[in-house]
Short mmCIF file of C-alpha atoms in Angstrom, two decimals:
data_model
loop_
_atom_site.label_atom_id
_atom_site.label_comp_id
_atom_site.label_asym_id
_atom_site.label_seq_id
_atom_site.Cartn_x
_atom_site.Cartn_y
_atom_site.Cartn_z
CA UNK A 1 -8.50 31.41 -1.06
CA UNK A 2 -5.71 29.96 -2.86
CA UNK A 3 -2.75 28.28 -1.53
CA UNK A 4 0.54 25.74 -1.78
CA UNK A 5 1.00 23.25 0.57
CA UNK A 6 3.76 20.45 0.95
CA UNK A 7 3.40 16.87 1.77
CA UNK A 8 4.99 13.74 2.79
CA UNK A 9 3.18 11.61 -0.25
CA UNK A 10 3.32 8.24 -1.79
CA UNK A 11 2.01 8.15 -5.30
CA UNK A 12 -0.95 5.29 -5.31
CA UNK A 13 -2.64 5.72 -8.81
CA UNK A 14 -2.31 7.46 -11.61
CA UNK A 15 -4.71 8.29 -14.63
CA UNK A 16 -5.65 9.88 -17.83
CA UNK A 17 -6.93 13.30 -17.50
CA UNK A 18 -8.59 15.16 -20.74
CA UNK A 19 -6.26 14.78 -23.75
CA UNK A 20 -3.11 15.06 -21.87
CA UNK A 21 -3.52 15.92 -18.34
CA UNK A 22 -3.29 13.08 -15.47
CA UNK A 23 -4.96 13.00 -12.30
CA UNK A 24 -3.00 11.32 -9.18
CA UNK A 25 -4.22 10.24 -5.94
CA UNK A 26 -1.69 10.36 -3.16
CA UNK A 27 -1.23 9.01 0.09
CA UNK A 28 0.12 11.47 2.18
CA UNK A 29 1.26 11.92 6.09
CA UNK A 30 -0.37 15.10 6.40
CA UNK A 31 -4.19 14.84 5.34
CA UNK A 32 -4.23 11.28 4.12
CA UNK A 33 -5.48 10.63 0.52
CA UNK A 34 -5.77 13.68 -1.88
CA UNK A 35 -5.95 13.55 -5.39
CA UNK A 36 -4.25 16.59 -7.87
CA UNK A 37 -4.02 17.44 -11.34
CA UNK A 38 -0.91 16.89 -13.04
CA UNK A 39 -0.63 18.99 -16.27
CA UNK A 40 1.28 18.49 -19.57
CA UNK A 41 1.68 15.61 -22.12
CA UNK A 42 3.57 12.52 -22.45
CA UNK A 43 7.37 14.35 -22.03
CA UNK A 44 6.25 16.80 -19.43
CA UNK A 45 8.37 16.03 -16.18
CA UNK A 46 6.16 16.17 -13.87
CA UNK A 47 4.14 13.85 -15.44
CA UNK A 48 7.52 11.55 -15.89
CA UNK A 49 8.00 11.61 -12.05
CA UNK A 50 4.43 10.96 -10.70
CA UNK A 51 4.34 7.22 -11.57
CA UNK A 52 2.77 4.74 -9.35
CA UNK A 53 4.84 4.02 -6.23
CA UNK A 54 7.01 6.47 -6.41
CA UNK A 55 7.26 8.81 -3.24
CA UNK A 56 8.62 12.25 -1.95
CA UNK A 57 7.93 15.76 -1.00
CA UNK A 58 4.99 16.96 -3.17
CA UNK A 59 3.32 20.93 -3.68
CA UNK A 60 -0.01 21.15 -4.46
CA UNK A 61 -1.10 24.11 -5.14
CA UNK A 62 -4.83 24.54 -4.19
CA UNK A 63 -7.95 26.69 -5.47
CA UNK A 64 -10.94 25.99 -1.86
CA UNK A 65 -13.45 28.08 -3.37
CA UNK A 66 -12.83 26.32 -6.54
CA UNK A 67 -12.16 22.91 -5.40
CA UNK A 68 -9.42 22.49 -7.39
CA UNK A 69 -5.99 21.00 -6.32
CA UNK A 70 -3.07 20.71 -8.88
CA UNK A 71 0.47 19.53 -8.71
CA UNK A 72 3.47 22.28 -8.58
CA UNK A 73 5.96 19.93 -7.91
CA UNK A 74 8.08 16.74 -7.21
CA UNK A 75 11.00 15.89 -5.14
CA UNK A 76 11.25 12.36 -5.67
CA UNK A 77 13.16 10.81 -2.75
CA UNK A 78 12.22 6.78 -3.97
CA UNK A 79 11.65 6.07 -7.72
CA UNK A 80 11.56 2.36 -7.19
CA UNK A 81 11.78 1.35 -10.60
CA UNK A 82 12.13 -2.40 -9.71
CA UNK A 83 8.44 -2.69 -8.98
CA UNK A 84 8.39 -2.63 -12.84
CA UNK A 85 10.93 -4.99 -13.55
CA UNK A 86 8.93 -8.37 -12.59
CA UNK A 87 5.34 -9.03 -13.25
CA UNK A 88 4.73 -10.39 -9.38
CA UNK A 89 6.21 -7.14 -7.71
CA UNK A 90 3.87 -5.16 -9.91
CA UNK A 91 0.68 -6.25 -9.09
CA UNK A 92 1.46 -7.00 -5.43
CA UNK A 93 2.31 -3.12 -5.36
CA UNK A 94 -1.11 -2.36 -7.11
CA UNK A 95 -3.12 -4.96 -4.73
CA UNK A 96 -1.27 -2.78 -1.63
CA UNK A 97 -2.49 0.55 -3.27
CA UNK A 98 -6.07 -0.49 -3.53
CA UNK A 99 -5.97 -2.26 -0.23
CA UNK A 100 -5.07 1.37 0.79
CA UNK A 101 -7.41 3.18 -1.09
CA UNK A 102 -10.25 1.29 -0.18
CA UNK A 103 -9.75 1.60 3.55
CA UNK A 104 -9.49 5.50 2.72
CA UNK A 105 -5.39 5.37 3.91
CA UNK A 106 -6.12 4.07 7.28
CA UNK A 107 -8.82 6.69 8.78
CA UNK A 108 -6.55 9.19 10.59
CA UNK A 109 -3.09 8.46 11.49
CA UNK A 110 -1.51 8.63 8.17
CA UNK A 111 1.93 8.84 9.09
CA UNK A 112 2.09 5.44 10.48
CA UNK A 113 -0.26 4.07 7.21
CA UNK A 114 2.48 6.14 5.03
CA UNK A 115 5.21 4.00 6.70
CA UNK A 116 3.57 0.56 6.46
CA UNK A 117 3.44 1.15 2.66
CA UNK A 118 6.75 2.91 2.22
CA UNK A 119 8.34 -0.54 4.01
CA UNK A 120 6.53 -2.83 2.28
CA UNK A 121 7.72 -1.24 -1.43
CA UNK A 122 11.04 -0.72 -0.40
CA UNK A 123 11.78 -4.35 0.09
CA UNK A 124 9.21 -5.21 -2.58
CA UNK A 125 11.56 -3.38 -5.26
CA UNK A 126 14.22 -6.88 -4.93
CA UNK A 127 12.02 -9.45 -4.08
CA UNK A 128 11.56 -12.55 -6.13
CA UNK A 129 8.10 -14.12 -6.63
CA UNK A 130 8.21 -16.39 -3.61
CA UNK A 131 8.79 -13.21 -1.55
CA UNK A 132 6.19 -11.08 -3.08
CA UNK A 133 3.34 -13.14 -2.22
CA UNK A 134 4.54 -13.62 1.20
CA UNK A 135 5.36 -9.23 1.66
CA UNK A 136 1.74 -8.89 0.44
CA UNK A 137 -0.22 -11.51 3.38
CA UNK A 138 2.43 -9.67 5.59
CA UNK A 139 1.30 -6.03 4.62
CA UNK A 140 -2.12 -7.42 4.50
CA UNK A 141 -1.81 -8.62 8.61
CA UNK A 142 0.23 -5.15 9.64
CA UNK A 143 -2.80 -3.54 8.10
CA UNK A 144 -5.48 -5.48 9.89
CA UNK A 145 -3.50 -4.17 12.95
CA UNK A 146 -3.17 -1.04 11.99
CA UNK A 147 -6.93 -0.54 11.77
CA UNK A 148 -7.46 -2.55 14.77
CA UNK A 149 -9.57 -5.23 13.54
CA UNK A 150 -6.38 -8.34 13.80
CA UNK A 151 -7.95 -11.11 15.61
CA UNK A 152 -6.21 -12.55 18.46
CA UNK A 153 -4.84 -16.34 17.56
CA UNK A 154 -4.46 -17.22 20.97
CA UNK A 155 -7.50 -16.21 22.56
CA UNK A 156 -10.11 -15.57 19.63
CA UNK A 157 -11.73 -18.38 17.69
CA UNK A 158 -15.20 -17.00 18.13
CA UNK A 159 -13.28 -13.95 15.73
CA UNK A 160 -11.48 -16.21 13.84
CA UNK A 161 -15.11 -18.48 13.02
CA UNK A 162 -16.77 -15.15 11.94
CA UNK A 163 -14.36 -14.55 9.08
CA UNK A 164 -15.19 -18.64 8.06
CA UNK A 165 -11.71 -19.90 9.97
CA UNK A 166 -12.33 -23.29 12.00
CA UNK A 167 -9.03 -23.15 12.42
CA UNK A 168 -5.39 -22.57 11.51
CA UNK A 169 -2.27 -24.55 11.17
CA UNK A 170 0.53 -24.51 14.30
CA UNK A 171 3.07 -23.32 11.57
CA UNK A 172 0.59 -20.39 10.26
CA UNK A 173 -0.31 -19.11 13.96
CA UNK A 174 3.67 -19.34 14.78
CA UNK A 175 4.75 -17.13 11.47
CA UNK A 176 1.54 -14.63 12.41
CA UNK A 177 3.04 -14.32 15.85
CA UNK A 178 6.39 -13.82 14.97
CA UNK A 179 6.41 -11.47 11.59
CA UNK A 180 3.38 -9.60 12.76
CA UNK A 181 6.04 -6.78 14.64
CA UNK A 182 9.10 -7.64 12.10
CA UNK A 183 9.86 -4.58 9.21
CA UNK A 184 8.85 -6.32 6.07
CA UNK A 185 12.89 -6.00 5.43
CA UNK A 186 13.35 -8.89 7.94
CA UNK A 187 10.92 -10.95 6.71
CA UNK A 188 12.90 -13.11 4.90
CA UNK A 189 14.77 -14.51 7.97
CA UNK A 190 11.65 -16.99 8.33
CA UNK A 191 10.69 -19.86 6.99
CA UNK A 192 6.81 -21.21 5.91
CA UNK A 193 5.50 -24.30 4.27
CA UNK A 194 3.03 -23.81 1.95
CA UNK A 195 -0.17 -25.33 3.91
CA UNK A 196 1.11 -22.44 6.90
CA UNK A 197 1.37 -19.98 4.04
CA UNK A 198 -1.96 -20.97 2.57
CA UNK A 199 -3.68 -20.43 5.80
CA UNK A 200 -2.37 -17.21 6.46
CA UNK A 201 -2.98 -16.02 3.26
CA UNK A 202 -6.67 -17.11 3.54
CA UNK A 203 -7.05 -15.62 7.01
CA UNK A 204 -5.73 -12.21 6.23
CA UNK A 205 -8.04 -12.50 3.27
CA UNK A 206 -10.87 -13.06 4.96
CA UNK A 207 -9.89 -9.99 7.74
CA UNK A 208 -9.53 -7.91 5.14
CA UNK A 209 -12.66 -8.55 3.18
CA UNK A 210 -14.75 -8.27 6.68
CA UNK A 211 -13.25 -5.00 7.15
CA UNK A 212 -13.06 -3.46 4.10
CA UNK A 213 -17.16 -5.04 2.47
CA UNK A 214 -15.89 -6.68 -0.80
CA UNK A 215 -12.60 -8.82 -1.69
CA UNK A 216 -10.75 -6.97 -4.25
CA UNK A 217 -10.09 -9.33 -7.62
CA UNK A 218 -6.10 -7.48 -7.52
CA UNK A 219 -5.22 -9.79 -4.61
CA UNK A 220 -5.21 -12.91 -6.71
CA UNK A 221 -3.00 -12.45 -9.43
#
């Protein structure tokens, strides 16, 4: 049986396909990752508007029997071409999309996981590099909550020794605390030394790692 279906989808990688096909893997609210076919060359459109990061309403048109899935078409509601504009907003949106990917889009309520991303990108697009590293240990600690594994800083330091943490700084547990509800939009309304920074950085690390089996090498760039 052969059908078209529409989703809510965030574009998280895209690559070569035969001698000029692509093949993209989507996030999407409906059914979580899925991967298409994108047909045509270079100039084709479609393959134009299916660039990493961008997001919209996608149709995939879909062949069960033959387990085959291609792309019909693209309303692109965010193009966010200022994730390409400045080497530190680039990678920290590829480190997001593999932090995604790996965790297989959050394991069931993709609507929510879609919306974490979306966020995070949106204010990505105008951040400078100061604000990109801190968006990234933010998405990083939404994410641990996301999947339910975000350790308690008041009351857990026999979960905060398992990931290697003695301990973290007053300033690191305070900026947890507070940004840990904020939209990544607001996030810019607080302040962080860089020991408070490093800590956070290092625990959300480690959560992540715990969670996820490996540490991927596209968080330190």
């Amino acid at each position: 049986m052969s059908r078209t279906a529409v989703y809510t989808a965030l574009i998280l990688r895209s690559r070569a396909s035969g001698e000029s096909n692509s093949e993209i893997t989507m996030l999407t609210a409906e059914e979580g990752i899925i991967r298409a076919t994108v047909f045509g060359g270079a100039k084709s459109k479609l393959r134009a508007y299916t660039a990493p990061f961008n997001s919209g309403q996608v149709w995939v048109y879909r062949d069960k029997a033959k387990d085959y899935a291609k792309l019909s078409d693209f309303d692109v509601h965010s193009w966010r071409p200022g994730l390409r504009e400045l080497y530190d907003r680039t990678m920290t949106a590829g480190a997001l999309a593999e932090t995604i990917l790996l965790s297989h889009g959050g394991g069931g309520d993709w609507g929510t996981a879609l919306d974490l991303a979306n966020e995070t990108l949106d204010t990505l697009e105008n951040a400078n590099e100061e604000l990109c590293s801190r968006l990234f240990v933010h998405f990083l600690w939404r994410w641990a909550g996301f999947l339910g594994i975000q350790p308690d800083l008041e009351d857990d330091a026999a979960g905060l020794a398992e990931h290697g943490i003695v301990n973290i700084s007053p300033g690191c547990n305070k900026w947890l605390s507070a940004v840990g509800e904020l939209k990544p939009s607001q996030l810019h309304r607080f302040s962080l030394d860089n020991k408070s920074f490093n800590d956070a950085k290092a625990l959300a690390f480690a959560v992540l790692t715990s969670a996820l089996g490996k540490r991927l090498a596209s968080w330190d760039w």
